[in-house]
PDB file of C-alpha atoms in Angstrom:
ATOM      1  CA  UNK A 745     -21.930   2.112 -31.414  1.00  0.00           C
ATOM      2  CA  UNK A 746     -23.301   1.391 -27.963  1.00  0.00           C
ATOM      3  CA  UNK A 747     -26.692  -0.269 -27.673  1.00  0.00           C
ATOM      4  CA  UNK A 748     -28.722   0.813 -24.640  1.00  0.00           C
ATOM      5  CA  UNK A 749     -32.125  -0.731 -23.948  1.00  0.00           C
ATOM      6  CA  UNK A 750     -34.584  -0.983 -21.094  1.00  0.00           C
ATOM      7  CA  UNK A 751     -36.892  -3.875 -20.274  1.00  0.00           C
ATOM      8  CA  UNK A 752     -40.576  -3.082 -19.760  1.00  0.00           C
ATOM      9  CA  UNK A 753     -42.576  -5.905 -18.182  1.00  0.00           C
ATOM     10  CA  UNK A 754     -46.315  -5.456 -18.455  1.00  0.00           C
ATOM     11  CA  UNK A 755     -49.256  -7.640 -17.467  1.00  0.00           C
ATOM     12  CA  UNK A 756     -50.113  -8.363 -21.118  1.00  0.00           C
ATOM     13  CA  UNK A 757     -46.755  -8.118 -22.906  1.00  0.00           C
ATOM     14  CA  UNK A 758     -43.017  -7.801 -22.393  1.00  0.00           C
ATOM     15  CA  UNK A 759     -40.914  -5.344 -24.388  1.00  0.00           C
ATOM     16  CA  UNK A 760     -37.320  -4.288 -24.707  1.00  0.00           C
ATOM     17  CA  UNK A 761     -36.972  -0.691 -25.816  1.00  0.00           C
ATOM     18  CA  UNK A 762     -33.626   0.227 -27.356  1.00  0.00           C
ATOM     19  CA  UNK A 763     -32.716   3.884 -27.431  1.00  0.00           C
ATOM     20  CA  UNK A 764     -33.285   5.407 -30.910  1.00  0.00           C
ATOM     21  CA  UNK A 765     -34.724   2.171 -32.365  1.00  0.00           C
ATOM     22  CA  UNK A 766     -37.969   0.225 -32.616  1.00  0.00           C
ATOM     23  CA  UNK A 767     -39.096  -1.889 -29.663  1.00  0.00           C
ATOM     24  CA  UNK A 768     -38.335  -5.609 -29.509  1.00  0.00           C
ATOM     25  CA  UNK A 769     -41.383  -7.670 -28.499  1.00  0.00           C
ATOM     26  CA  UNK A 770     -41.157 -10.877 -26.470  1.00  0.00           C
ATOM     27  CA  UNK A 771     -43.618 -13.731 -27.093  1.00  0.00           C
ATOM     28  CA  UNK A 772     -44.028 -17.055 -25.295  1.00  0.00           C
ATOM     29  CA  UNK A 773     -43.115 -20.135 -27.321  1.00  0.00           C
ATOM     30  CA  UNK A 774     -41.931 -20.393 -30.920  1.00  0.00           C
ATOM     31  CA  UNK A 775     -43.385 -18.431 -33.844  1.00  0.00           C
ATOM     32  CA  UNK A 776     -46.004 -20.167 -35.953  1.00  0.00           C
ATOM     33  CA  UNK A 777     -44.637 -21.870 -39.053  1.00  0.00           C
ATOM     34  CA  UNK A 778     -41.075 -22.120 -37.735  1.00  0.00           C
ATOM     35  CA  UNK A 779     -40.234 -25.727 -36.800  1.00  0.00           C
ATOM     36  CA  UNK A 780     -37.499 -26.210 -34.205  1.00  0.00           C
ATOM     37  CA  UNK A 781     -34.532 -28.610 -34.238  1.00  0.00           C
ATOM     38  CA  UNK A 782     -34.937 -31.955 -32.455  1.00  0.00           C
ATOM     39  CA  UNK A 783     -34.430 -31.913 -28.693  1.00  0.00           C
ATOM     40  CA  UNK A 784     -35.320 -28.233 -28.327  1.00  0.00           C
ATOM     41  CA  UNK A 785     -38.249 -26.964 -26.296  1.00  0.00           C
ATOM     42  CA  UNK A 786     -39.412 -23.437 -27.156  1.00  0.00           C
ATOM     43  CA  UNK A 787     -39.231 -20.859 -24.355  1.00  0.00           C
ATOM     44  CA  UNK A 788     -39.737 -17.440 -25.970  1.00  0.00           C
ATOM     45  CA  UNK A 789     -39.272 -15.501 -29.206  1.00  0.00           C
ATOM     46  CA  UNK A 790     -37.861 -12.024 -29.791  1.00  0.00           C
ATOM     47  CA  UNK A 791     -39.746 -10.297 -32.607  1.00  0.00           C
ATOM     48  CA  UNK A 792     -39.586  -6.932 -34.378  1.00  0.00           C
ATOM     49  CA  UNK A 793     -43.377  -6.590 -34.522  1.00  0.00           C
ATOM     50  CA  UNK A 794     -46.091  -6.996 -31.856  1.00  0.00           C
ATOM     51  CA  UNK A 795     -47.715  -9.919 -33.713  1.00  0.00           C
ATOM     52  CA  UNK A 796     -44.491 -11.956 -33.810  1.00  0.00           C
ATOM     53  CA  UNK A 797     -44.475 -12.416 -37.597  1.00  0.00           C
ATOM     54  CA  UNK A 798     -40.879 -11.135 -37.938  1.00  0.00           C
ATOM     55  CA  UNK A 799     -38.812 -13.138 -35.422  1.00  0.00           C
ATOM     56  CA  UNK A 800     -35.316 -11.880 -34.606  1.00  0.00           C
ATOM     57  CA  UNK A 801     -34.317 -14.848 -32.444  1.00  0.00           C
ATOM     58  CA  UNK A 802     -35.881 -17.935 -30.893  1.00  0.00           C
ATOM     59  CA  UNK A 803     -34.777 -19.030 -27.431  1.00  0.00           C
ATOM     60  CA  UNK A 804     -35.129 -22.751 -26.725  1.00  0.00           C
ATOM     61  CA  UNK A 805     -34.231 -25.076 -23.863  1.00  0.00           C
ATOM     62  CA  UNK A 806     -31.806 -27.769 -24.973  1.00  0.00           C
ATOM     63  CA  UNK A 807     -31.429 -31.310 -23.659  1.00  0.00           C
ATOM     64  CA  UNK A 808     -28.759 -30.201 -21.147  1.00  0.00           C
ATOM     65  CA  UNK A 809     -31.161 -27.695 -19.584  1.00  0.00           C
ATOM     66  CA  UNK A 810     -29.379 -24.616 -20.929  1.00  0.00           C
ATOM     67  CA  UNK A 811     -31.008 -22.007 -23.140  1.00  0.00           C
ATOM     68  CA  UNK A 812     -29.886 -21.667 -26.752  1.00  0.00           C
ATOM     69  CA  UNK A 813     -30.349 -18.475 -28.762  1.00  0.00           C
ATOM     70  CA  UNK A 814     -31.137 -19.373 -32.383  1.00  0.00           C
ATOM     71  CA  UNK A 815     -31.762 -17.266 -35.460  1.00  0.00           C
ATOM     72  CA  UNK A 816     -35.038 -17.912 -37.326  1.00  0.00           C
ATOM     73  CA  UNK A 817     -32.948 -20.175 -39.629  1.00  0.00           C
ATOM     74  CA  UNK A 818     -31.730 -22.189 -36.574  1.00  0.00           C
ATOM     75  CA  UNK A 819     -28.182 -20.794 -36.624  1.00  0.00           C
ATOM     76  CA  UNK A 820     -26.706 -21.021 -33.123  1.00  0.00           C
ATOM     77  CA  UNK A 821     -25.934 -17.518 -31.729  1.00  0.00           C
ATOM     78  CA  UNK A 822     -25.166 -18.339 -28.092  1.00  0.00           C
ATOM     79  CA  UNK A 823     -25.915 -20.546 -25.123  1.00  0.00           C
ATOM     80  CA  UNK A 824     -27.215 -18.966 -21.914  1.00  0.00           C
ATOM     81  CA  UNK A 825     -26.515 -20.635 -18.591  1.00  0.00           C
ATOM     82  CA  UNK A 826     -28.586 -19.371 -15.691  1.00  0.00           C
ATOM     83  CA  UNK A 827     -27.813 -19.948 -12.003  1.00  0.00           C
ATOM     84  CA  UNK A 828     -29.834 -22.448  -9.966  1.00  0.00           C
ATOM     85  CA  UNK A 829     -33.077 -21.065  -8.596  1.00  0.00           C
ATOM     86  CA  UNK A 830     -32.055 -21.561  -4.975  1.00  0.00           C
ATOM     87  CA  UNK A 831     -28.795 -19.607  -5.193  1.00  0.00           C
ATOM     88  CA  UNK A 832     -29.300 -16.377  -3.251  1.00  0.00           C
ATOM     89  CA  UNK A 833     -25.943 -14.584  -3.108  1.00  0.00           C
ATOM     90  CA  UNK A 834     -24.231 -13.205  -6.183  1.00  0.00           C
ATOM     91  CA  UNK A 835     -25.720 -15.503  -8.827  1.00  0.00           C
ATOM     92  CA  UNK A 836     -23.536 -16.205 -11.865  1.00  0.00           C
ATOM     93  CA  UNK A 837     -24.953 -15.864 -15.392  1.00  0.00           C
ATOM     94  CA  UNK A 838     -22.926 -17.182 -18.333  1.00  0.00           C
ATOM     95  CA  UNK A 839     -23.088 -16.533 -22.066  1.00  0.00           C
ATOM     96  CA  UNK A 840     -21.226 -19.056 -24.245  1.00  0.00           C
ATOM     97  CA  UNK A 841     -20.610 -17.758 -27.782  1.00  0.00           C
ATOM     98  CA  UNK A 842     -20.015 -20.105 -30.759  1.00  0.00           C
ATOM     99  CA  UNK A 843     -16.347 -19.031 -31.085  1.00  0.00           C
ATOM    100  CA  UNK A 844     -15.639 -20.397 -27.591  1.00  0.00           C
ATOM    101  CA  UNK A 845     -15.766 -17.063 -25.781  1.00  0.00           C
ATOM    102  CA  UNK A 846     -17.367 -17.220 -22.350  1.00  0.00           C
ATOM    103  CA  UNK A 847     -18.887 -14.125 -20.742  1.00  0.00           C
ATOM    104  CA  UNK A 848     -19.623 -14.397 -17.038  1.00  0.00           C
ATOM    105  CA  UNK A 849     -21.775 -11.975 -15.086  1.00  0.00           C
ATOM    106  CA  UNK A 850     -22.150 -12.018 -11.336  1.00  0.00           C
ATOM    107  CA  UNK A 851     -24.970 -10.239  -9.605  1.00  0.00           C
ATOM    108  CA  UNK A 852     -23.368  -7.199  -8.023  1.00  0.00           C
ATOM    109  CA  UNK A 853     -20.037  -5.687  -8.965  1.00  0.00           C
ATOM    110  CA  UNK A 854     -17.593  -4.665  -6.224  1.00  0.00           C
ATOM    111  CA  UNK A 855     -18.258  -0.900  -6.633  1.00  0.00           C
ATOM    112  CA  UNK A 856     -22.028  -1.444  -6.507  1.00  0.00           C
ATOM    113  CA  UNK A 857     -21.678  -3.627  -3.387  1.00  0.00           C
ATOM    114  CA  UNK A 858     -19.603  -0.917  -1.684  1.00  0.00           C
ATOM    115  CA  UNK A 859     -22.186   1.689  -2.649  1.00  0.00           C
ATOM    116  CA  UNK A 860     -24.908  -0.550  -1.230  1.00  0.00           C
ATOM    117  CA  UNK A 861     -23.041  -0.820   2.087  1.00  0.00           C
ATOM    118  CA  UNK A 862     -22.656   2.961   2.280  1.00  0.00           C
ATOM    119  CA  UNK A 863     -26.329   3.528   1.469  1.00  0.00           C
ATOM    120  CA  UNK A 864     -27.637   0.742   3.728  1.00  0.00           C
ATOM    121  CA  UNK A 865     -28.345   2.941   6.785  1.00  0.00           C
ATOM    122  CA  UNK A 866     -30.347   5.370   4.642  1.00  0.00           C
ATOM    123  CA  UNK A 867     -32.257   2.524   3.014  1.00  0.00           C
ATOM    124  CA  UNK A 868     -33.135   1.096   6.416  1.00  0.00           C
ATOM    125  CA  UNK A 869     -34.465   4.488   7.515  1.00  0.00           C
ATOM    126  CA  UNK A 870     -36.446   4.670   4.276  1.00  0.00           C
ATOM    127  CA  UNK A 871     -37.919   1.200   4.873  1.00  0.00           C
ATOM    128  CA  UNK A 872     -38.902   2.084   8.423  1.00  0.00           C
ATOM    129  CA  UNK A 873     -40.571   5.230   7.116  1.00  0.00           C
ATOM    130  CA  UNK A 874     -42.430   3.204   4.490  1.00  0.00           C
ATOM    131  CA  UNK A 875     -43.561   0.668   7.100  1.00  0.00           C
ATOM    132  CA  UNK A 876     -44.934   3.429   9.281  1.00  0.00           C
ATOM    133  CA  UNK A 877     -46.764   5.041   6.362  1.00  0.00           C
ATOM    134  CA  UNK A 878     -48.291   1.784   4.946  1.00  0.00           C
ATOM    135  CA  UNK A 879     -46.640   2.150   1.512  1.00  0.00           C
ATOM    136  CA  UNK A 880     -46.388  -1.168  -0.434  1.00  0.00           C
ATOM    137  CA  UNK A 881     -42.906  -2.684  -0.812  1.00  0.00           C
ATOM    138  CA  UNK A 882     -43.404  -3.849  -4.451  1.00  0.00           C
ATOM    139  CA  UNK A 883     -40.799  -1.688  -6.162  1.00  0.00           C
ATOM    140  CA  UNK A 884     -37.948  -2.038  -3.695  1.00  0.00           C
ATOM    141  CA  UNK A 885     -34.835  -3.781  -4.973  1.00  0.00           C
ATOM    142  CA  UNK A 886     -31.132  -3.678  -4.312  1.00  0.00           C
ATOM    143  CA  UNK A 887     -29.073  -1.065  -6.183  1.00  0.00           C
ATOM    144  CA  UNK A 888     -26.673  -3.579  -7.693  1.00  0.00           C
ATOM    145  CA  UNK A 889     -25.494  -3.828 -11.253  1.00  0.00           C
ATOM    146  CA  UNK A 890     -24.321  -6.869 -13.183  1.00  0.00           C
ATOM    147  CA  UNK A 891     -21.441  -6.866 -15.663  1.00  0.00           C
ATOM    148  CA  UNK A 892     -20.740  -9.766 -18.057  1.00  0.00           C
ATOM    149  CA  UNK A 893     -16.964 -10.148 -18.596  1.00  0.00           C
ATOM    150  CA  UNK A 894     -14.553 -12.803 -19.751  1.00  0.00           C
ATOM    151  CA  UNK A 895     -13.370 -15.026 -16.855  1.00  0.00           C
ATOM    152  CA  UNK A 896      -9.890 -14.181 -15.609  1.00  0.00           C
ATOM    153  CA  UNK A 897     -10.091 -10.580 -16.848  1.00  0.00           C
ATOM    154  CA  UNK A 898     -11.695  -8.673 -13.948  1.00  0.00           C
ATOM    155  CA  UNK A 899     -10.502  -5.254 -15.172  1.00  0.00           C
ATOM    156  CA  UNK A 900     -11.491  -5.704 -18.808  1.00  0.00           C
ATOM    157  CA  UNK A 901     -14.369  -3.887 -20.467  1.00  0.00           C
ATOM    158  CA  UNK A 902     -17.761  -5.527 -19.892  1.00  0.00           C
ATOM    159  CA  UNK A 903     -19.519  -6.976 -22.956  1.00  0.00           C
ATOM    160  CA  UNK A 904     -22.941  -6.437 -21.335  1.00  0.00           C
ATOM    161  CA  UNK A 905     -23.961  -4.490 -18.223  1.00  0.00           C
ATOM    162  CA  UNK A 906     -27.251  -4.160 -16.374  1.00  0.00           C
ATOM    163  CA  UNK A 907     -27.978  -1.243 -14.071  1.00  0.00           C
ATOM    164  CA  UNK A 908     -30.133  -1.426 -10.964  1.00  0.00           C
ATOM    165  CA  UNK A 909     -32.959   0.272 -12.882  1.00  0.00           C
ATOM    166  CA  UNK A 910     -33.198  -2.520 -15.473  1.00  0.00           C
ATOM    167  CA  UNK A 911     -31.258  -0.705 -18.197  1.00  0.00           C
ATOM    168  CA  UNK A 912     -28.872  -2.816 -20.252  1.00  0.00           C
ATOM    169  CA  UNK A 913     -25.836  -1.549 -22.178  1.00  0.00           C
ATOM    170  CA  UNK A 914     -23.835  -3.338 -24.892  1.00  0.00           C
ATOM    171  CA  UNK A 915     -20.718  -1.333 -25.815  1.00  0.00           C
ATOM    172  CA  UNK A 916     -19.331  -1.729 -29.338  1.00  0.00           C
ATOM    173  CA  UNK A 917     -19.851  -4.726 -31.585  1.00  0.00           C
ATOM    174  CA  UNK A 918     -18.536  -7.410 -29.206  1.00  0.00           C
ATOM    175  CA  UNK A 919     -21.888  -9.098 -28.548  1.00  0.00           C
ATOM    176  CA  UNK A 920     -24.786  -9.771 -30.908  1.00  0.00           C
ATOM    177  CA  UNK A 921     -27.728  -7.609 -29.869  1.00  0.00           C
ATOM    178  CA  UNK A 922     -30.121 -10.571 -30.082  1.00  0.00           C
ATOM    179  CA  UNK A 923     -28.013 -12.417 -27.487  1.00  0.00           C
ATOM    180  CA  UNK A 924     -28.116  -9.363 -25.192  1.00  0.00           C
ATOM    181  CA  UNK A 925     -31.907  -9.167 -25.597  1.00  0.00           C
ATOM    182  CA  UNK A 926     -32.250 -12.888 -24.846  1.00  0.00           C
ATOM    183  CA  UNK A 927     -30.096 -12.615 -21.706  1.00  0.00           C
ATOM    184  CA  UNK A 928     -32.158  -9.659 -20.477  1.00  0.00           C
ATOM    185  CA  UNK A 929     -35.392 -11.607 -20.803  1.00  0.00           C
ATOM    186  CA  UNK A 930     -34.044 -14.975 -19.594  1.00  0.00           C
ATOM    187  CA  UNK A 931     -32.612 -13.477 -16.415  1.00  0.00           C
ATOM    188  CA  UNK A 932     -36.096 -12.570 -15.218  1.00  0.00           C
ATOM    189  CA  UNK A 933     -38.443 -14.992 -17.019  1.00  0.00           C
ATOM    190  CA  UNK A 934     -36.582 -18.228 -16.397  1.00  0.00           C
ATOM    191  CA  UNK A 935     -36.132 -17.871 -12.634  1.00  0.00           C
TER     192      UNK A 935
END
């Protein structure tokens, strides 16, 4: 079964809304009453309820600077490696699973880059029109998608994809949904 969810950032809260399921709420820090392992600094918690009483996963920063996705019982689900903040072109995001599998996602797949080049003249005309009409540029982004795949297998099926509209898709049972949720939040919160 394919999991499809969309991220909804708001001024007061941050939610991930899976299709045909309850929303996943994101809270800063660790849940109350859940001590963390030594050397871990809490970043955010994924919870099934708005109050955060039912945590699904806790994301912590480890001593090496990478993010670890832990269950509420501190079982290691994955390690997230984010690109440096200063990297501008095609940043690389990595997910390291406990079984040794590495999933690598680069900002912009080849088809989405080609589409962007074809649409670039129209986008420039659109931007000129917006500049002349005094419309704010807040919602403008590039129409690129990101696909997380195993290194060395460029034509394999992606374990996690993100569309330009902020919609994430996890086909099949290859990736734990909590890890996909954590990657979706970490990509935008930790930059």
